[in-house]
Each structure stands twice: as structure tokens, then as C-alpha cells.
Short mmCIF file of C-alpha atoms in Angstrom, two decimals:
data_model
loop_
_atom_site.label_atom_id
_atom_site.label_comp_id
_atom_site.label_asym_id
_atom_site.label_seq_id
_atom_site.Cartn_x
_atom_site.Cartn_y
_atom_site.Cartn_z
CA MET A 1 36.97 32.16 170.80
CA ILE A 2 37.70 35.56 169.27
CA GLN A 3 39.77 33.98 166.49
CA GLN A 4 36.89 31.61 165.75
CA ALA A 5 34.46 34.55 165.61
CA LEU A 6 36.78 36.34 163.15
CA LEU A 7 37.04 33.17 161.07
CA GLN A 8 33.27 32.77 160.79
CA ILE A 9 32.92 36.32 159.48
CA MET A 10 35.99 36.35 157.24
CA GLN A 11 35.77 32.86 155.71
CA PRO A 12 32.75 33.47 153.41
CA HIS A 13 34.14 36.87 152.46
CA PHE A 14 37.46 35.45 151.25
CA ASP A 15 36.58 31.90 150.25
CA ALA A 16 34.34 32.96 147.37
CA THR A 17 37.34 34.52 145.62
CA PHE A 18 39.85 31.71 146.17
CA SER A 19 41.12 29.60 143.29
CA ASP A 20 39.21 26.53 142.17
CA SER A 21 42.53 24.66 142.39
CA SER A 22 42.89 25.32 146.13
CA PHE A 23 41.47 22.62 148.41
CA GLY A 24 43.01 22.94 151.87
CA PHE A 25 41.07 24.29 154.87
CA ARG A 26 38.07 25.31 152.81
CA PRO A 27 34.40 24.51 153.47
CA GLY A 28 33.09 21.75 151.23
CA ARG A 29 36.56 20.82 149.96
CA SER A 30 38.79 17.93 150.92
CA ALA A 31 42.09 16.18 150.31
CA HIS A 32 40.27 13.50 148.32
CA GLN A 33 38.95 16.14 145.93
CA ALA A 34 42.49 17.47 145.53
CA LEU A 35 43.71 14.00 144.61
CA GLU A 36 40.96 13.61 142.02
CA ARG A 37 41.90 16.93 140.44
CA ALA A 38 45.56 15.86 140.34
CA ARG A 39 44.54 12.66 138.58
CA GLU A 40 42.58 14.66 136.00
CA HIS A 41 45.73 16.61 135.14
CA ILE A 42 47.77 13.41 134.74
CA ARG A 43 45.08 11.89 132.52
CA ALA A 44 45.18 15.02 130.40
CA GLY A 45 48.82 14.30 129.56
CA GLN A 46 50.60 16.38 132.21
CA ARG A 47 52.79 13.46 133.24
CA TRP A 48 55.48 15.45 135.04
CA VAL A 49 54.95 17.18 138.36
CA VAL A 50 56.65 20.13 140.01
CA ASP A 51 56.38 19.07 143.65
CA MET A 52 57.07 22.18 145.72
CA ASP A 53 57.76 22.23 149.44
CA LEU A 54 57.68 25.60 151.20
CA GLU A 55 60.32 25.69 153.90
CA LYS A 56 58.70 25.92 157.36
CA PHE A 57 55.78 27.78 155.84
CA PHE A 58 53.72 28.46 158.97
CA ASP A 59 56.86 29.60 160.81
CA ARG A 60 58.09 31.85 158.00
CA VAL A 61 55.01 33.86 156.97
CA ASN A 62 56.01 37.51 156.69
CA HIS A 63 53.63 39.62 158.78
CA ASP A 64 53.87 42.76 156.66
CA VAL A 65 53.21 40.88 153.42
CA LEU A 66 50.23 39.07 154.92
CA MET A 67 48.76 42.21 156.47
CA SER A 68 49.04 44.08 153.19
CA ARG A 69 46.97 41.34 151.48
CA LEU A 70 44.36 41.48 154.23
CA ALA A 71 44.19 45.27 154.07
CA ARG A 72 43.15 45.05 150.40
CA ARG A 73 39.92 43.34 151.47
CA ILE A 74 39.29 44.51 155.05
CA GLU A 75 38.46 48.16 155.65
CA ASP A 76 37.93 48.00 159.42
CA LYS A 77 41.25 48.99 160.99
CA ARG A 78 40.24 47.44 164.32
CA ILE A 79 40.03 43.99 162.78
CA LEU A 80 43.39 44.43 161.09
CA LEU A 81 44.94 45.54 164.39
CA LEU A 82 43.46 42.54 166.18
CA ILE A 83 44.86 40.13 163.58
CA ARG A 84 48.25 41.82 163.77
CA ARG A 85 48.27 41.35 167.54
CA TYR A 86 47.48 37.68 167.19
CA LEU A 87 50.34 37.31 164.73
CA GLN A 88 52.76 39.07 167.05
CA ALA A 89 51.63 37.32 170.26
CA GLY A 90 54.70 35.90 171.99
CA MET A 91 55.48 32.19 172.32
CA LEU A 92 55.72 30.73 175.83
CA GLU A 93 58.60 28.26 176.17
CA ASP A 94 60.10 27.09 179.47
CA GLY A 95 58.33 29.91 181.27
CA VAL A 96 59.81 32.60 179.01
CA VAL A 97 57.78 34.57 176.46
CA SER A 98 59.63 35.15 173.17
CA PRO A 99 58.38 37.80 170.72
CA ARG A 100 57.11 36.58 167.35
CA THR A 101 58.36 38.50 164.31
CA GLU A 102 57.19 36.08 161.60
CA GLY A 103 54.90 33.09 161.20
CA THR A 104 51.31 32.39 162.20
CA PRO A 105 50.11 30.93 165.52
CA GLN A 106 50.18 27.14 165.21
CA GLY A 107 46.83 25.55 166.02
CA GLY A 108 44.92 28.84 165.98
CA PRO A 109 41.53 28.73 164.21
CA LEU A 110 42.51 31.71 162.07
CA SER A 111 45.86 30.39 160.80
CA PRO A 112 44.52 28.14 157.99
CA LEU A 113 42.49 31.00 156.50
CA LEU A 114 45.44 33.38 156.74
CA SER A 115 47.65 30.86 154.92
CA ASN A 116 45.10 30.64 152.10
CA VAL A 117 44.86 34.44 151.89
CA LEU A 118 48.63 34.66 151.41
CA LEU A 119 49.00 31.73 149.01
CA ASP A 120 46.01 32.78 146.94
CA GLU A 121 48.40 35.20 145.26
CA LEU A 122 50.47 32.20 144.15
CA ASP A 123 47.31 30.51 142.85
CA LYS A 124 46.33 33.57 140.82
CA GLU A 125 49.84 33.81 139.36
CA LEU A 126 49.77 30.14 138.29
CA GLU A 127 46.31 30.60 136.76
CA GLN A 128 47.50 33.66 134.85
CA ARG A 129 50.39 31.64 133.44
CA GLY A 130 47.96 28.90 132.36
CA HIS A 131 49.41 26.15 134.57
CA ARG A 132 47.51 23.08 135.74
CA PHE A 133 48.03 22.76 139.48
CA VAL A 134 46.58 21.57 142.76
CA ARG A 135 47.27 23.23 146.10
CA TYR A 136 46.32 21.90 149.51
CA ALA A 137 47.50 24.37 152.18
CA ALA A 138 51.28 24.66 151.68
CA ASP A 139 51.49 21.57 149.43
CA CYS A 140 51.49 22.67 145.81
CA ASN A 141 51.86 20.39 142.78
CA ILE A 142 52.12 21.86 139.28
CA TYR A 143 51.57 19.45 136.38
CA VAL A 144 53.50 19.90 133.13
CA ARG A 145 54.36 17.88 130.00
CA SER A 146 58.14 17.58 130.28
CA ARG A 147 61.02 17.70 132.74
CA THR A 148 62.46 20.75 130.98
CA ALA A 149 59.19 22.65 131.41
CA GLY A 150 59.05 21.55 135.02
CA GLU A 151 62.55 22.79 135.83
CA ARG A 152 61.74 26.12 134.21
CA VAL A 153 58.48 26.43 136.18
CA LEU A 154 60.16 25.52 139.48
CA THR A 155 62.81 28.19 139.02
CA SER A 156 60.36 30.92 138.02
CA VAL A 157 57.87 30.11 140.80
CA GLU A 158 60.68 30.03 143.34
CA THR A 159 61.68 33.54 142.26
CA PHE A 160 58.07 34.72 142.47
CA LEU A 161 57.64 33.37 145.98
CA GLN A 162 60.85 34.97 147.22
CA LYS A 163 60.23 38.38 145.70
CA ARG A 164 56.49 38.75 146.12
CA LEU A 165 55.64 36.72 149.21
CA ARG A 166 59.05 36.38 150.87
CA LEU A 167 58.67 32.64 151.13
CA LYS A 168 61.44 30.12 150.54
CA VAL A 169 61.20 26.89 148.55
CA ASN A 170 62.95 23.94 150.18
CA ARG A 171 65.00 22.65 147.27
CA GLU A 172 66.00 19.47 149.09
CA LYS A 173 62.37 18.37 149.40
CA SER A 174 61.14 19.87 146.11
CA ALA A 175 61.60 18.12 142.79
CA VAL A 176 60.52 17.78 139.19
CA ASP A 177 59.62 14.12 138.68
CA ARG A 178 56.98 11.67 137.57
CA PRO A 179 53.81 11.81 139.73
CA TRP A 180 54.10 8.11 140.58
CA LYS A 181 57.55 8.75 142.07
CA ARG A 182 56.31 11.49 144.40
CA LYS A 183 53.73 11.47 147.16
CA PHE A 184 50.89 13.94 147.50
CA LEU A 185 48.67 14.07 150.59
CA GLY A 186 49.85 10.61 151.61
CA TYR A 187 49.01 9.02 148.24
CA THR A 188 50.79 8.44 144.98
CA PHE A 189 49.68 7.16 141.55
CA THR A 190 50.25 4.20 139.28
CA SER A 191 52.21 4.92 136.09
CA ASN A 192 49.63 3.84 133.50
CA TYR A 193 47.72 6.35 131.39
CA ASP A 194 44.61 5.90 133.51
CA PRO A 195 46.40 6.42 136.85
CA LYS A 196 45.09 4.74 139.97
CA LEU A 197 45.56 5.89 143.54
CA ARG A 198 48.14 4.07 145.65
CA ILE A 199 49.16 4.55 149.27
CA ALA A 200 52.63 6.10 149.45
CA GLN A 201 55.24 3.94 151.16
CA GLU A 202 55.98 6.79 153.57
CA SER A 203 52.35 6.71 154.73
CA ILE A 204 52.54 2.99 155.43
CA GLY A 205 55.82 3.55 157.28
CA ARG A 206 54.28 6.22 159.50
CA MET A 207 51.32 3.95 160.29
CA LYS A 208 53.69 1.16 161.29
CA GLU A 209 55.52 3.53 163.64
CA LYS A 210 52.25 4.44 165.37
CA LEU A 211 51.35 0.78 165.74
CA ARG A 212 54.82 -0.13 167.02
CA GLU A 213 54.25 2.29 169.88
CA VAL A 214 50.95 0.55 170.67
CA PHE A 215 52.69 -2.84 170.64
CA ARG A 216 55.52 -1.61 172.87
CA ARG A 217 53.05 -0.32 175.43
CA GLY A 218 50.93 -3.44 175.07
CA ARG A 219 53.50 -5.88 176.39
CA GLY A 220 51.92 -5.64 179.82
CA GLN A 221 48.33 -5.56 178.56
CA SER A 222 45.91 -8.20 177.33
CA LEU A 223 45.39 -8.88 173.63
CA GLY A 224 41.85 -7.51 173.91
CA ARG A 225 43.06 -4.24 175.38
CA VAL A 226 45.73 -3.80 172.69
CA LEU A 227 43.15 -4.40 169.97
CA GLU A 228 40.81 -1.92 171.67
CA ILE A 229 43.53 0.75 171.42
CA MET A 230 44.43 -0.19 167.83
CA GLN A 231 40.98 -0.28 166.30
CA PRO A 232 40.27 3.50 166.22
CA LYS A 233 43.70 4.07 164.65
CA LEU A 234 43.12 1.46 161.96
CA ARG A 235 39.61 2.65 161.16
CA GLY A 236 40.66 6.31 161.10
CA TRP A 237 43.57 5.49 158.81
CA MET A 238 41.30 3.55 156.45
CA ALA A 239 38.72 6.34 156.47
CA TYR A 240 41.35 8.49 154.78
CA PHE A 241 43.13 5.85 152.68
CA GLY A 242 39.96 4.03 151.68
CA LYS A 243 40.10 5.63 148.22
CA VAL A 244 43.15 3.56 147.29
CA GLU A 245 42.64 1.62 144.04
CA ALA A 246 45.77 -0.56 144.24
CA PRO A 247 45.05 -2.23 147.60
CA GLU A 248 47.67 -5.01 147.58
CA PRO A 249 49.88 -3.18 150.15
CA LEU A 250 46.94 -3.47 152.57
CA ARG A 251 47.32 -7.26 152.50
CA THR A 252 51.00 -6.87 153.32
CA LEU A 253 50.22 -4.48 156.18
CA ASP A 254 47.56 -6.88 157.47
CA SER A 255 50.13 -9.70 157.54
CA TRP A 256 52.59 -7.48 159.41
CA ILE A 257 49.94 -6.59 162.02
CA HIS A 258 48.99 -10.26 162.46
CA ARG A 259 52.62 -11.19 163.03
CA LYS A 260 53.16 -8.33 165.51
CA LEU A 261 50.11 -9.47 167.50
CA ARG A 262 51.35 -13.08 167.55
CA CYS A 263 54.68 -11.71 168.72
CA LEU A 264 52.87 -9.90 171.53
CA VAL A 265 51.02 -13.04 172.61
CA TRP A 266 54.27 -15.03 172.51
CA ARG A 267 55.82 -12.52 174.89
CA HIS A 268 52.83 -12.91 177.21
CA TRP A 269 53.61 -16.64 177.42
CA LYS A 270 56.78 -15.89 179.32
CA ASN A 271 58.37 -19.34 179.82
CA PRO A 272 58.64 -22.63 177.90
CA ALA A 273 56.17 -24.46 180.16
CA THR A 274 53.46 -21.84 179.61
CA ARG A 275 54.13 -21.76 175.88
CA TYR A 276 53.95 -25.54 175.63
CA ALA A 277 50.65 -25.66 177.53
CA GLU A 278 49.11 -22.82 175.50
CA LEU A 279 50.12 -24.39 172.19
CA LEU A 280 48.67 -27.75 173.20
CA LYS A 281 45.44 -26.05 174.27
CA ARG A 282 45.18 -24.51 170.80
CA GLY A 283 45.46 -27.85 169.03
CA VAL A 284 49.14 -27.91 168.10
CA ALA A 285 50.69 -31.41 167.96
CA PRO A 286 52.81 -32.19 171.06
CA ASN A 287 56.09 -32.57 169.15
CA TRP A 288 55.57 -29.24 167.35
CA ALA A 289 54.48 -27.57 170.60
CA TYR A 290 57.58 -28.83 172.41
CA SER A 291 59.92 -27.76 169.61
CA ALA A 292 58.40 -24.25 169.46
CA SER A 293 58.30 -23.74 173.23
CA CYS A 294 62.01 -24.56 173.52
CA SER A 295 63.00 -22.46 170.50
CA ARG A 296 66.00 -20.19 170.93
CA HIS A 297 64.74 -17.85 168.26
CA GLY A 298 63.29 -14.48 169.26
CA PRO A 299 59.59 -13.53 169.42
CA TRP A 300 59.50 -12.06 165.90
CA TRP A 301 60.87 -15.23 164.31
CA ASN A 302 58.48 -17.43 166.28
CA ALA A 303 55.55 -15.17 165.41
CA GLY A 304 56.15 -16.02 161.76
CA SER A 305 56.49 -19.77 162.30
CA ARG A 306 53.94 -22.28 161.06
CA THR A 307 53.32 -23.45 164.61
CA LEU A 308 52.26 -20.06 165.96
CA CYS A 309 50.24 -19.27 162.83
CA GLU A 310 48.36 -22.50 163.44
CA ALA A 311 47.87 -21.75 167.15
CA ILE A 312 46.82 -18.12 166.61
CA PRO A 313 45.21 -17.97 163.15
CA ASN A 314 43.88 -14.81 161.58
CA ASP A 315 40.33 -15.88 162.42
CA PHE A 316 41.23 -15.97 166.11
CA LEU A 317 42.49 -12.37 165.94
CA ALA A 318 39.36 -11.32 164.04
CA GLN A 319 37.15 -12.92 166.70
CA HIS A 320 38.95 -10.81 169.31
CA GLY A 321 38.08 -7.63 167.40
CA LEU A 322 40.83 -7.08 164.83
CA ASP A 323 39.64 -5.54 161.55
CA SER A 324 41.37 -6.52 158.33
CA LEU A 325 42.42 -3.39 156.44
CA PHE A 326 42.01 -5.19 153.13
CA GLU A 327 38.51 -6.30 154.12
CA LEU A 328 37.56 -2.79 155.30
CA HIS A 329 38.69 -1.48 151.92
CA ARG A 330 36.74 -4.17 150.06
CA GLN A 331 33.58 -3.32 152.01
CA ARG A 332 34.03 0.38 151.35
CA ARG A 333 34.50 -0.14 147.61
CA HIS A 334 31.49 -2.45 147.49
CA LYS A 335 29.28 0.21 149.10
CA THR A 336 30.40 2.88 146.66
#
């Protein structure tokens, strides 16, 4: 509660001076706006990106460096002391409190603002050098015209961060590359001169992992209950990725979800007799129903078979409450 009270007083005081290229954890700014700004830079001919990853940023913030930046703007020593105490508050793990010598409290209301206060110095340095960049929290992309320029920028910015802010760039995760070969805030871009937003493959992979967990837990639950659990995840995911302009991967993800659900239903029909009866009930020809019910193939193979697709069509899943991601996207684009 006290951190939130500090945030409400400090946010307007600091936010007005932050860079126009900073979008993370700021009122009236969003990840979608950051993506649009990145696209503007690519359209302007900056077709190489310095994709910087700060190593364990929230765990590595130097308290003295951060407090010195706060002290430049905050005169009340009591507030500074209170913030220092929050930074140094110990971490409770297995019943033992460990002292904190660096980093900001994860999940605290004040941490996002403190990260922007520290990294605003990086923003000002990049602006002074005349670079085009977009920063969202600890994710910073600098857009340049050539690989050579990018390598030079990465080296110089890495030196600046180490000397001035005592932060370390993770070289394994950082790179100078084409924007369409890197991901930014879960998205990437097409390679044409009027770049379009695409969903990064890593984002689709993470969504599949979340859904796999739902399917694993759903083996003992009805189809309706599984769909009830899935729907908020699918809609929340599309609320963020609805800006995609190359939506074909959504069709592929839809097909994967349909097959996983058929796989789930196939598992529910636990023996050949039940499977045969269920397939007949759904209008499958007796010879096809018998062949499928006695199949030695596993659930995933059967879920992709013509027989099961006929017995459990996409319309059947939609009637039970499944939203098509591609259709959700189409509706969203139509409204806008």
C-alpha cells in the first residue's frame, strides 16, 4: 500500500521527463504503440536492429546507482530512505531471510517506475547520439542502416551500460540482425519494405505449452469443462496478438487445437466398443467406424484421421464453445 502511494505521487513527477521512445509501464502507453514505433523506424530505412537483452535486469539493479538518480529529483530524504529500505528488504526463502544487496523487489508496485528511472539515462544517451530506438522496460531495440553500424552501436552501448549504470548485456541473447529474424514483445515483422506484424514462433510455442497443460489436466474432465478453461486463455492471447497482419499461423494453430481436442475426446472413449458406438452415433459408416475403433495407432494419429474429423467436425467444437483464433482475428480487423 505504501509503495502504491509512493508510485502515485512519483509517477507524474518522473513520467513527464521520460523519453518519447520509452513505452513500458507508463500511463497511456502500451506494447502495441511500441511495435508501431518500431515499424516506423523500419519503414524509414533502418532495416537492421540491435536487439539488446539486459542480463537479469531486475535482479542486477545497483542500489547506489539507482538511488543517486532518484536523489537528483527527490529532495525529501525520508522518501529516499523509505525507497532504500524497500530495495534492501530481505528475501524470504525456505523460512530464511536473505539480505538483498542488488535488484528491485519483484512484483512490487514501485519496481516498474524505478526501472524506468534508471534506464531513462540510457534513453537520453541514445537520443543524444541520434539513434532511432524503442524501449519497453528492459527490452531495447536500436534501429540502424547496416550490420557494421549495429555492431559498433552494440559495443559502445554495452560499454556505457557497464560503466555508467553497472548493468550487463547478455551477449548470448543479444544480436545485430534483421528485424524479421528477431522477436520484439512477442511479435516480429515481415521482410518487405512496408513491414507487417507477425506473431513470433516463440510466442506460438509458449501458447501451445499452456494449452498442453490444459489438455493434460482435461483427460478426466468433460469436453465442455476443458473448453471453459481454455476460452479465457485464447481470448486473452488474441486480445494481445490481435494486431497481427499476417494471420495464416492462426489457421495452423486452430487446426492444432482442433486435433488436440479430438485427441482428448478419443481418450474419453476408452475402449473399442465405446468408440465404435460413438462413431456410429455421429454418422460414421459402420465399416469406417469398426476400422477406426480397432486401430492400433495412438490418440494423436487417430485425431488426425478422416474418420474422427468427420465424427467431430470443427462445427461441433464451435457449438460446444470453442472460438476460432482466425475468426476472432477477422472479426477484430473488421471492427477496426
